[in-house]
XYZ file of C-alpha atoms in Angstrom:
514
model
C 48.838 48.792 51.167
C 46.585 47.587 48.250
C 49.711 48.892 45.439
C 51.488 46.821 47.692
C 49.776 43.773 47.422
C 49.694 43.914 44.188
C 53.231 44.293 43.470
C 54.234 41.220 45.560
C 50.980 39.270 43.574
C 52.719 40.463 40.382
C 56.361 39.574 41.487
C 55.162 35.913 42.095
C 53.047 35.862 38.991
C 56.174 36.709 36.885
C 58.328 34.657 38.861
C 56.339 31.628 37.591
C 55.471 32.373 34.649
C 59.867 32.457 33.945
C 59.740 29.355 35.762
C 57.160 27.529 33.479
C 57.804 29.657 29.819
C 61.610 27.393 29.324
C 62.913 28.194 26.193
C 62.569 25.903 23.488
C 64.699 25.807 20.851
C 64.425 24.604 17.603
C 68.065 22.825 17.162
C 69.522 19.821 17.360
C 69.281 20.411 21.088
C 65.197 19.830 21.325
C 64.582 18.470 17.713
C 64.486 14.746 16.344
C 64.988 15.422 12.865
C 63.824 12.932 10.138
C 66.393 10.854 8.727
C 67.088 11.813 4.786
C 67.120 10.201 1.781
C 69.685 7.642 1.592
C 70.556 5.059 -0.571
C 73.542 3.546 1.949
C 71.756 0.534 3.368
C 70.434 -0.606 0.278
C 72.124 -3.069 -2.663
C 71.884 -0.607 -6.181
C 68.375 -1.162 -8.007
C 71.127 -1.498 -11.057
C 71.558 -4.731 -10.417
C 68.368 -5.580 -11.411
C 68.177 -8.170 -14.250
C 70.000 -6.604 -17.178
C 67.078 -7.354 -19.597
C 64.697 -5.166 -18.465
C 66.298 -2.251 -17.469
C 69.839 -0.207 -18.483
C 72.388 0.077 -15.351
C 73.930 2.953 -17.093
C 70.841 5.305 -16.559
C 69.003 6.149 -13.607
C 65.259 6.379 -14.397
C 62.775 7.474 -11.917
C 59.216 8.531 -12.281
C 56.970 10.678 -9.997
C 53.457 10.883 -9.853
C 50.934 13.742 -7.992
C 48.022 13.124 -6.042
C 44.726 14.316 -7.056
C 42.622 11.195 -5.293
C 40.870 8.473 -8.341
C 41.374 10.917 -10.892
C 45.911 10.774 -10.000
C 45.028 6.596 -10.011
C 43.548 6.721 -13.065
C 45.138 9.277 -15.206
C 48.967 7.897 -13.688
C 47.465 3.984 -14.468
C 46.717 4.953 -18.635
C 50.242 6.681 -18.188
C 52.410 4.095 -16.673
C 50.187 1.402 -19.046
C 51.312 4.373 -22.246
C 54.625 4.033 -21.173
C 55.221 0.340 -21.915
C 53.808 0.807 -25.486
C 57.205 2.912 -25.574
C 59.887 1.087 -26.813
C 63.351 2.341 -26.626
C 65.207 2.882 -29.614
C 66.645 -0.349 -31.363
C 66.028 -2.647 -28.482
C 63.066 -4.836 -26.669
C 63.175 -2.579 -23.309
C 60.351 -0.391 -22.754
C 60.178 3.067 -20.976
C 57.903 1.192 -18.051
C 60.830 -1.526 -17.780
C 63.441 1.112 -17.296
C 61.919 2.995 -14.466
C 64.294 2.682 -11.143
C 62.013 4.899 -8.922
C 59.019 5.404 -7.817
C 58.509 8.578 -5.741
C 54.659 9.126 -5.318
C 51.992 10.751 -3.521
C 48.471 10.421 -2.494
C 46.191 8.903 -5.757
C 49.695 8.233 -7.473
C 50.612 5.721 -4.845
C 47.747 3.555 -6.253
C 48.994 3.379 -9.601
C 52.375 2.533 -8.377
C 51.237 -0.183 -5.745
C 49.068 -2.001 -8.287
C 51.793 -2.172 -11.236
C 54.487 -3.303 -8.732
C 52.275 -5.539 -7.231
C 51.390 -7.346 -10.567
C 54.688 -6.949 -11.469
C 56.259 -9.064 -8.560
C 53.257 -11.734 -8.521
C 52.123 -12.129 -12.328
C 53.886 -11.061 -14.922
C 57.556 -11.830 -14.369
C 56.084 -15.261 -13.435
C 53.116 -15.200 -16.577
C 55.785 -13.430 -19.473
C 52.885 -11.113 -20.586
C 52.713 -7.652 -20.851
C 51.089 -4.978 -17.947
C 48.509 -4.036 -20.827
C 48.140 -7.476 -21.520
C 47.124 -8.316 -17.880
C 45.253 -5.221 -17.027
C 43.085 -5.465 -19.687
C 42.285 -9.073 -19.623
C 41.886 -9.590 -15.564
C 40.373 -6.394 -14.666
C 37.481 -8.187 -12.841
C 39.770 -10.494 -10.885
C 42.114 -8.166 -10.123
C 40.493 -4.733 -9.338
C 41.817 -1.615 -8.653
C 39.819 0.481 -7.383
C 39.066 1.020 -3.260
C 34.872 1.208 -2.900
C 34.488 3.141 -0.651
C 32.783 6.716 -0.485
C 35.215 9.393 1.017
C 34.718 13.683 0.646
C 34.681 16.717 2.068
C 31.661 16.217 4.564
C 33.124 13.816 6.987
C 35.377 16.500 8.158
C 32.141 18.187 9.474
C 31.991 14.707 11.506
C 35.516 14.430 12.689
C 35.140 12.205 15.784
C 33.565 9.233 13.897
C 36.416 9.903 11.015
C 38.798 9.712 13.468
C 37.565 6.145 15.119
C 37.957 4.799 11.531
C 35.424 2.456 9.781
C 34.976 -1.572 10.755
C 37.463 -2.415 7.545
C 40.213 0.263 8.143
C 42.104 1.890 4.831
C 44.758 -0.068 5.453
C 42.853 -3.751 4.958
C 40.883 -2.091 2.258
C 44.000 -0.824 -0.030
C 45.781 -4.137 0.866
C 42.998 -5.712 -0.707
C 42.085 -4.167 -3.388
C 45.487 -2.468 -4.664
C 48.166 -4.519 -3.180
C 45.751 -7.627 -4.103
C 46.048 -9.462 -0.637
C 42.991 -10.625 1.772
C 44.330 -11.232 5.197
C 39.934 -11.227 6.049
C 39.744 -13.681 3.805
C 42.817 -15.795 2.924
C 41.276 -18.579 1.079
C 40.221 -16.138 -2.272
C 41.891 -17.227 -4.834
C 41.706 -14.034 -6.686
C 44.166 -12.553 -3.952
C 48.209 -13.165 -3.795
C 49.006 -14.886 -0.975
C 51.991 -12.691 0.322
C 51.481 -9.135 1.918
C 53.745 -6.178 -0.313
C 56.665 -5.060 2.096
C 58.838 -2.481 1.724
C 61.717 -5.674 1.582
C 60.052 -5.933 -1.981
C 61.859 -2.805 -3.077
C 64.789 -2.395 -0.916
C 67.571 -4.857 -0.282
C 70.122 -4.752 2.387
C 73.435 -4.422 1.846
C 74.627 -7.635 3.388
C 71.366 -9.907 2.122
C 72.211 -12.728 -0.799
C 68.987 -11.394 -2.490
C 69.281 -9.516 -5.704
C 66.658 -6.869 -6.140
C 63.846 -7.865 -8.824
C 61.897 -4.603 -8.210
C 62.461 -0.916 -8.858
C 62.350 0.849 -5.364
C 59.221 2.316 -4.277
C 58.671 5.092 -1.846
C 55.982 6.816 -0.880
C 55.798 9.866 0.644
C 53.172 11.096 4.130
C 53.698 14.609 5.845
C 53.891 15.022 9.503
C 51.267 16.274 10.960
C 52.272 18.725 13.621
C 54.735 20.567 11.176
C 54.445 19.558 7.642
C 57.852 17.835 7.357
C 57.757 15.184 4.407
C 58.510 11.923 5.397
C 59.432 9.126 2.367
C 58.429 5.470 3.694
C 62.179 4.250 3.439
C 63.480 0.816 5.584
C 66.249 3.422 7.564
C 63.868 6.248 8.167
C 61.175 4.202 9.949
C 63.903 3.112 12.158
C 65.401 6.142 12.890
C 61.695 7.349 13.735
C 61.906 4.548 16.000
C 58.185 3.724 14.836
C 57.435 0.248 16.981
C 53.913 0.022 16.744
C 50.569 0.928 14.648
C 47.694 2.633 16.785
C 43.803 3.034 15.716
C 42.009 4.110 13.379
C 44.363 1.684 10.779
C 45.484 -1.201 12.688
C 46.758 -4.019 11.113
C 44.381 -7.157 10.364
C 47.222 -8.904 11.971
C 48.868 -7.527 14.806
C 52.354 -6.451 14.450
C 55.304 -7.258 16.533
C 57.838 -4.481 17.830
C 59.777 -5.914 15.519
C 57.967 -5.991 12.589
C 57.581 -2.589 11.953
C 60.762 -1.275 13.612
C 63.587 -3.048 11.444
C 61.652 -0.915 8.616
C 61.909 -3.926 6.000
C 59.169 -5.593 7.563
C 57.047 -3.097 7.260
C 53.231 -2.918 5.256
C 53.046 -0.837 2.162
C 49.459 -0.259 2.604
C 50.576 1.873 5.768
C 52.739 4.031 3.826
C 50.306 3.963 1.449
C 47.443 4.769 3.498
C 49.343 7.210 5.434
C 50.001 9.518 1.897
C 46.466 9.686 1.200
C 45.401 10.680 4.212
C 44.288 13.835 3.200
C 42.847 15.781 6.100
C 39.243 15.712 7.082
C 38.374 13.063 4.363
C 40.493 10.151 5.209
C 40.824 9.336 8.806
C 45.402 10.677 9.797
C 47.997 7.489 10.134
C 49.195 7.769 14.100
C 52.125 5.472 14.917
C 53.512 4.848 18.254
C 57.522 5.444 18.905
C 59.382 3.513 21.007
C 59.946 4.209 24.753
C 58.325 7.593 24.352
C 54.454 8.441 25.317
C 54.508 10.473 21.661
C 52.686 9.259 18.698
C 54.009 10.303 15.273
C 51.036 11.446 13.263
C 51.101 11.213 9.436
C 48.264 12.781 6.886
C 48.708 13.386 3.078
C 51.829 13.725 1.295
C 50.683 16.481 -0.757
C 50.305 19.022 2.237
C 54.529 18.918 1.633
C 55.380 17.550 -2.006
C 51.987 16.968 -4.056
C 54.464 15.824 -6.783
C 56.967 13.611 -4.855
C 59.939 15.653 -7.156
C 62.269 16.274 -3.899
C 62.113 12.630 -2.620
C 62.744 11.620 -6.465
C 65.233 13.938 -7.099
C 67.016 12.734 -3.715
C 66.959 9.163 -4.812
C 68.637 10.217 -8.404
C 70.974 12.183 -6.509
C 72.203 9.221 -3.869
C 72.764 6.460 -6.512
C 76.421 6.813 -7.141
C 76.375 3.665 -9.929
C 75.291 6.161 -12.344
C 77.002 9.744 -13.625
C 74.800 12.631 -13.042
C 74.302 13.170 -17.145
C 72.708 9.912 -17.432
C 69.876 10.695 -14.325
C 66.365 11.069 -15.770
C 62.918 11.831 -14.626
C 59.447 11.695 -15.599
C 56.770 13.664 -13.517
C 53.125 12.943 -14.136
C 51.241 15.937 -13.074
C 47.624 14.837 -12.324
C 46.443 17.884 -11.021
C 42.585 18.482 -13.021
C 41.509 21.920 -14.318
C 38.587 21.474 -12.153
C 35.155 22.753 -12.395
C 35.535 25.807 -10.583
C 35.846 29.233 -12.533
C 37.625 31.673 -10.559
C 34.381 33.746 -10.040
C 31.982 33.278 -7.621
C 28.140 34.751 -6.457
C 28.278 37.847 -4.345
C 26.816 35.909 -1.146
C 27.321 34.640 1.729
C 29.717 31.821 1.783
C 28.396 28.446 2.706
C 30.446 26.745 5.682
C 31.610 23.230 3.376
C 32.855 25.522 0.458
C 35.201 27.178 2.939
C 36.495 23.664 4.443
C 37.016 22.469 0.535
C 38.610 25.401 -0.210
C 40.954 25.671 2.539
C 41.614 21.854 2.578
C 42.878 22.032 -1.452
C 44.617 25.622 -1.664
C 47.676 24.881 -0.133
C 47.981 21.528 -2.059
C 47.419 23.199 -5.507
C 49.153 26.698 -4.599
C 52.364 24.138 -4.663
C 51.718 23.532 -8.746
C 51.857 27.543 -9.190
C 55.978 27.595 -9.055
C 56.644 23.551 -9.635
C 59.001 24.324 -13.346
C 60.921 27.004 -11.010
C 61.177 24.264 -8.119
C 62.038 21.194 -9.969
C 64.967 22.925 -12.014
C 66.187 24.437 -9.189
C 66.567 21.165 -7.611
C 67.938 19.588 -10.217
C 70.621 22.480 -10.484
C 71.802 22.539 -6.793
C 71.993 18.150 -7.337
C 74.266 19.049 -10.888
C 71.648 16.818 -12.809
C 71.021 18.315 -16.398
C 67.651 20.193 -16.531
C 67.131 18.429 -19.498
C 66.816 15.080 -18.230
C 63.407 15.525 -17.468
C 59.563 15.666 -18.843
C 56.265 16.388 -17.493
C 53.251 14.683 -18.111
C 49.805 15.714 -17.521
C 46.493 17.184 -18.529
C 48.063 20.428 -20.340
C 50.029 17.605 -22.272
C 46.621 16.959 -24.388
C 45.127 20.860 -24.337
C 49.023 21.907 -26.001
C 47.958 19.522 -28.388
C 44.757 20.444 -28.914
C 46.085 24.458 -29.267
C 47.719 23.105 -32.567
C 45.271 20.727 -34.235
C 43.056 22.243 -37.060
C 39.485 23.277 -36.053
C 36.830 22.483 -37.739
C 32.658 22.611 -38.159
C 32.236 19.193 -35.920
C 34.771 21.051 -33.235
C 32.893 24.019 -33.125
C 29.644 22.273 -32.722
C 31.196 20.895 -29.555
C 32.215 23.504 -28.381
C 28.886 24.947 -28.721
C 27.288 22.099 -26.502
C 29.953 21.773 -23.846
C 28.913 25.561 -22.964
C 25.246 24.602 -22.985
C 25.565 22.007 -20.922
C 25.557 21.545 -16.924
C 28.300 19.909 -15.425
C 25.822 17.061 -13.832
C 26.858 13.720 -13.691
C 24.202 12.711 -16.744
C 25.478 14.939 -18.284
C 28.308 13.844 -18.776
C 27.570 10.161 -19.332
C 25.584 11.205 -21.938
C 28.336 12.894 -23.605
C 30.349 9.587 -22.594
C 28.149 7.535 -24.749
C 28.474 9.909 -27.634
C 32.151 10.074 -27.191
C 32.309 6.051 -27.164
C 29.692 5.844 -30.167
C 31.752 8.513 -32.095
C 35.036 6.079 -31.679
C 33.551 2.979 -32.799
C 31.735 4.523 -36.025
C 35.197 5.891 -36.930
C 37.658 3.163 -35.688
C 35.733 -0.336 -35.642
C 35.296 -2.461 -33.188
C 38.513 -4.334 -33.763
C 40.442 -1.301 -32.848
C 39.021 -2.130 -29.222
C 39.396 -4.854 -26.837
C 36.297 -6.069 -25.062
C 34.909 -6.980 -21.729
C 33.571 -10.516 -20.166
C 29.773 -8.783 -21.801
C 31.000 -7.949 -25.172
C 31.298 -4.273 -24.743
C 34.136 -2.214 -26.144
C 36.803 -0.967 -23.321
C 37.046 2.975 -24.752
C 40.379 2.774 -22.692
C 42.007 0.069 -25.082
C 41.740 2.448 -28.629
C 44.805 0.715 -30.445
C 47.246 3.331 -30.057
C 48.171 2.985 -33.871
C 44.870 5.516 -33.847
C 46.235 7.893 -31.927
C 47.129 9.948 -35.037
C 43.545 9.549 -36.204
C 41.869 11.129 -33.408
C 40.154 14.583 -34.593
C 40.000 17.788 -32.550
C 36.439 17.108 -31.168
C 37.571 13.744 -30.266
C 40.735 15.362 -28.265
C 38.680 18.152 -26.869
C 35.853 15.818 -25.416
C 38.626 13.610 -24.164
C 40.489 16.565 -22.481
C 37.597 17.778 -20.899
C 35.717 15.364 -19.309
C 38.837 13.831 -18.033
C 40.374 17.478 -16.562
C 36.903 17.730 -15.338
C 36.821 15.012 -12.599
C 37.177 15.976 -9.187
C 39.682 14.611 -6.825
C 37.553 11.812 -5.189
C 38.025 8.425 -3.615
C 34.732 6.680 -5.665
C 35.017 7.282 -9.113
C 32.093 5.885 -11.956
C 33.037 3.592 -14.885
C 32.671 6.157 -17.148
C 35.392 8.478 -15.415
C 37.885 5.248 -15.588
C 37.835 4.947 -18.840
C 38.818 8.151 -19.639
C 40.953 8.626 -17.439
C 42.753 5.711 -18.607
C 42.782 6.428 -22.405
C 43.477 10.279 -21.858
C 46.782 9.140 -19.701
C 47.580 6.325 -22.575
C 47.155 9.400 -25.011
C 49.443 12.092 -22.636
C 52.005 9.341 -23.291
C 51.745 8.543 -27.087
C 52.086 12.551 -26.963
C 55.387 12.116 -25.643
C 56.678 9.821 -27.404
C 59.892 11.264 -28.904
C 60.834 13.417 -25.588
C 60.721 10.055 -23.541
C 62.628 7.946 -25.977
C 65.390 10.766 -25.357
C 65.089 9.605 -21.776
C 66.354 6.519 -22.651
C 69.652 7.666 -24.678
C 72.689 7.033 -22.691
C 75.049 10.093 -22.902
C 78.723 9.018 -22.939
């Protein structure tokens, strides 16, 4: 009687566990996919004003994450960049650029140029050195606000968000507008919008800016998602829910025509790297779903497939005359791969975890990027990679000698404290004015030399301890939201000096084939 029991118990336990286990498949049948990269909808960046960019080549330029030190590193890059005039004409390399594709840290860069771009210097006729040099302190651009690895071990309060969200924040002090406080006159008085960089079709406008997109990864499986106009619609995104709501609130509207819609959420959204920065969670319309959004780098730390997309879907151009430029900001780190026979401690293993899939990504990048550009029929030629291991290649080649050595000496005698290395800072910024002048610098509102500002005529100049300092402290900064005046500056000349490196590889860039 009992086996009997239990066979009709087990009959009806089987019978709904059919009933509730439905299949789910993963097709077009049960899946939403993400719209793709398209250019369709949008007028050609081409038709851009002829004098600061070539409609015969397609330029675009894609930049890692890596948190301050991809900000800082990307900002003396993209600031290099102009000092590189093309061949025989007034255009620059930074003029040229079509498109940004970035990710995390790299959005920063990107926001603030275009920014400044749009609202000062087409309207002021100076140069992006000129103005970043010279309004620094009016203009920062730099978010203050501490972010790392231990707020993951407080998740629920990360989650809620802080009293001034990311969002605000960045707007503020990247994308250089107050909506707390819309009487400073340091602040533009017009929030960035992805309408800045794309153009409908059927609009009278003609497109001043190159197009920007930055790229977030879905949450619940990793699928990268570029901030484009027609993919925020076809996500049928309507509305923006806590922690990163709007200063102002936004209409259905607003957000779901996609041209309306804030840069500082796509922004915000890519550098939402898990457990340190609270995840972007937008609502969709009609549906009780949210679409959640962390870090672009958990799918495309470089922002190469999105960039290579873009080059791909601009038909005004022949595939031979597509270029790219990928600024790797990925540090060396301070980590050796050795570590203490014990037991290990609970916030290593979050840090570790958090980071290894991002940086694994950089292990087969050459591979992935000329693949890519193979399957698209774009030359593998037609593109360069900046970074860290731009400077150390150089290094590898310069001539040692007693004052290198000496260095060398004292960098492997030293801790790798903060005071440590401001005091090698100060030696590094003593060395360059004994050798250079001060003339060779430009200076602050207190009279101090900016070590980011070396007059790149020096470049040549600099010896192999100079390089090697330079190399190391900047490789040496971790990937952080706060970052100390010290670590700006040379971050900013070492990405200035990655550039001047590449000089003659990036003027290529710039030749039209016919």
């Amino acid at each position: 009687m009992r086996y009997k029991h239990f066979q009709i118990l087990l009959l009806l336990f089987l019978q709904i566990g059919f009933s509730q286990n439905k299949i789910n498949l993963f097709s077009e049948i049960n899946y939403s996919s993400i719209p793709s990269v398209s250019l369709d909808d949008y007028k050609s960046v081409q038709e851009r004003d002829k004098k600061f960019q070539n409609p015969n080549i397609a330029l675009g330029i894609g930049i890692s994450g890596g948190g301050s030190r991809a900000q800082f590193f990307s900002m003396g890059v993209l600031l290099g960049l102009e000092e590189i005039q093309e061949n025989d004409s007034q255009r620059n390399f930074l003029n040229e650029i079509d498109y940004f594709s970035t990710v995390s840290g790299g959005c920063f860069s990107a926001g603030y140029y275009l920014t400044i771009l749009k609202n000062k210097l087409f309207q002021d006729n100076c140069s992006f050195n000129e103005f970043y040099f010279s309004k620094a302190d009016a203009y920062k651009d730099y978010v203050d606000k501490s972010a790392n690895i231990l707020s993951l071990l407080n998740n629920s309060r990360n989650e809620k968000g802080d009293k001034i969200s990311m969002t605000q924040r960045i707007d503020a002090d990247i994308l250089q507008y107050d909506a707390l406080h819309p009487d400073n006159t340091n602040k533009f008085g017009t929030q960035m919008l992805l309408s800045d960089f794309f153009v409908p079709k059927n609009s009278k406008s003609v497109p001043a800016l190159p197009m920007f997109v930055a790229n977030g990864t879905a949450f619940n499986n990793g699928e990268r998602i570029p901030f484009m106009p027609h993919i925020i619609r076809g996500l049928n995104l309507n509305s923006s829910l806590a922690p990163n709501k709007a200063p102002i609130a936004l209409n259905e509207n607003q957000i779901n025509n996609g041209y309306d819609f804030p840069l500082t959420y796509a922004i915000t959204a890519s550098s939402a790297f898990p457990g340190v920065l609270p995840k972007v969670k937008f609502g969709v319309k009609n549906q009780d779903k949210i679409l959640c959004i962390v870090d672009g780098g958990a799918s495309d730390n470089m922002g190469y497939k999105t960039l290579v997309e873009l080059l791909h879907n601009d038909t005004k151009v022949s595939d031979k005359n597509k270029k790219a430029l990928f600024i790797d900001c990925l540090g060396q780190g301070k980590k050796t791969p050795y570590i203490t026979d014990a037991k290990i401690r609970l916030i290593s293993l979050f840090e570790t975890a958090s980071l290894y899939t991002v940086q694994t990504r950089y292990m087969t990048f050459d591979k992935d990027v000329e693949s890519t550009f193979e399957r698209y029929k774009i030359p593998v030629s037609n593109y360069q990679i900046i970074g860290f291991t731009t400077i150390r290649d150089y290094l590898v080649k310069m001539q040692k000698d007693y004052p290198y050595e000496d260095l060398v000496f004292e960098l492997k005698n030293t801790n790798d404290e903060a005071s440590s290395w401001v005091k090698l800072f100060g030696s590094f910024k003593q060395e360059l004015t004994m050798k250079f002048g001060e003339d060779s610098f430009k200076k602050d509102k207190d009279g101090e030399i900016i070590v980011a500002t070396l007059n790149k005529e020096k470049f040549k100049d600099l010896a192999a301890r100079q390089v090697l300092l330079l190399y190391e402290y900047a490789s040496h900064v971790e990937t952080k939201l706060r970052i100390t005046p010290d670590e700006r500056e040379v971050l900013l000349l070492s990405g200035r000096f990655a550039a001047y490196l590449k000089t003659n590889e990036l003027k290529e860039l710039l030749v039209e084939r016919k």
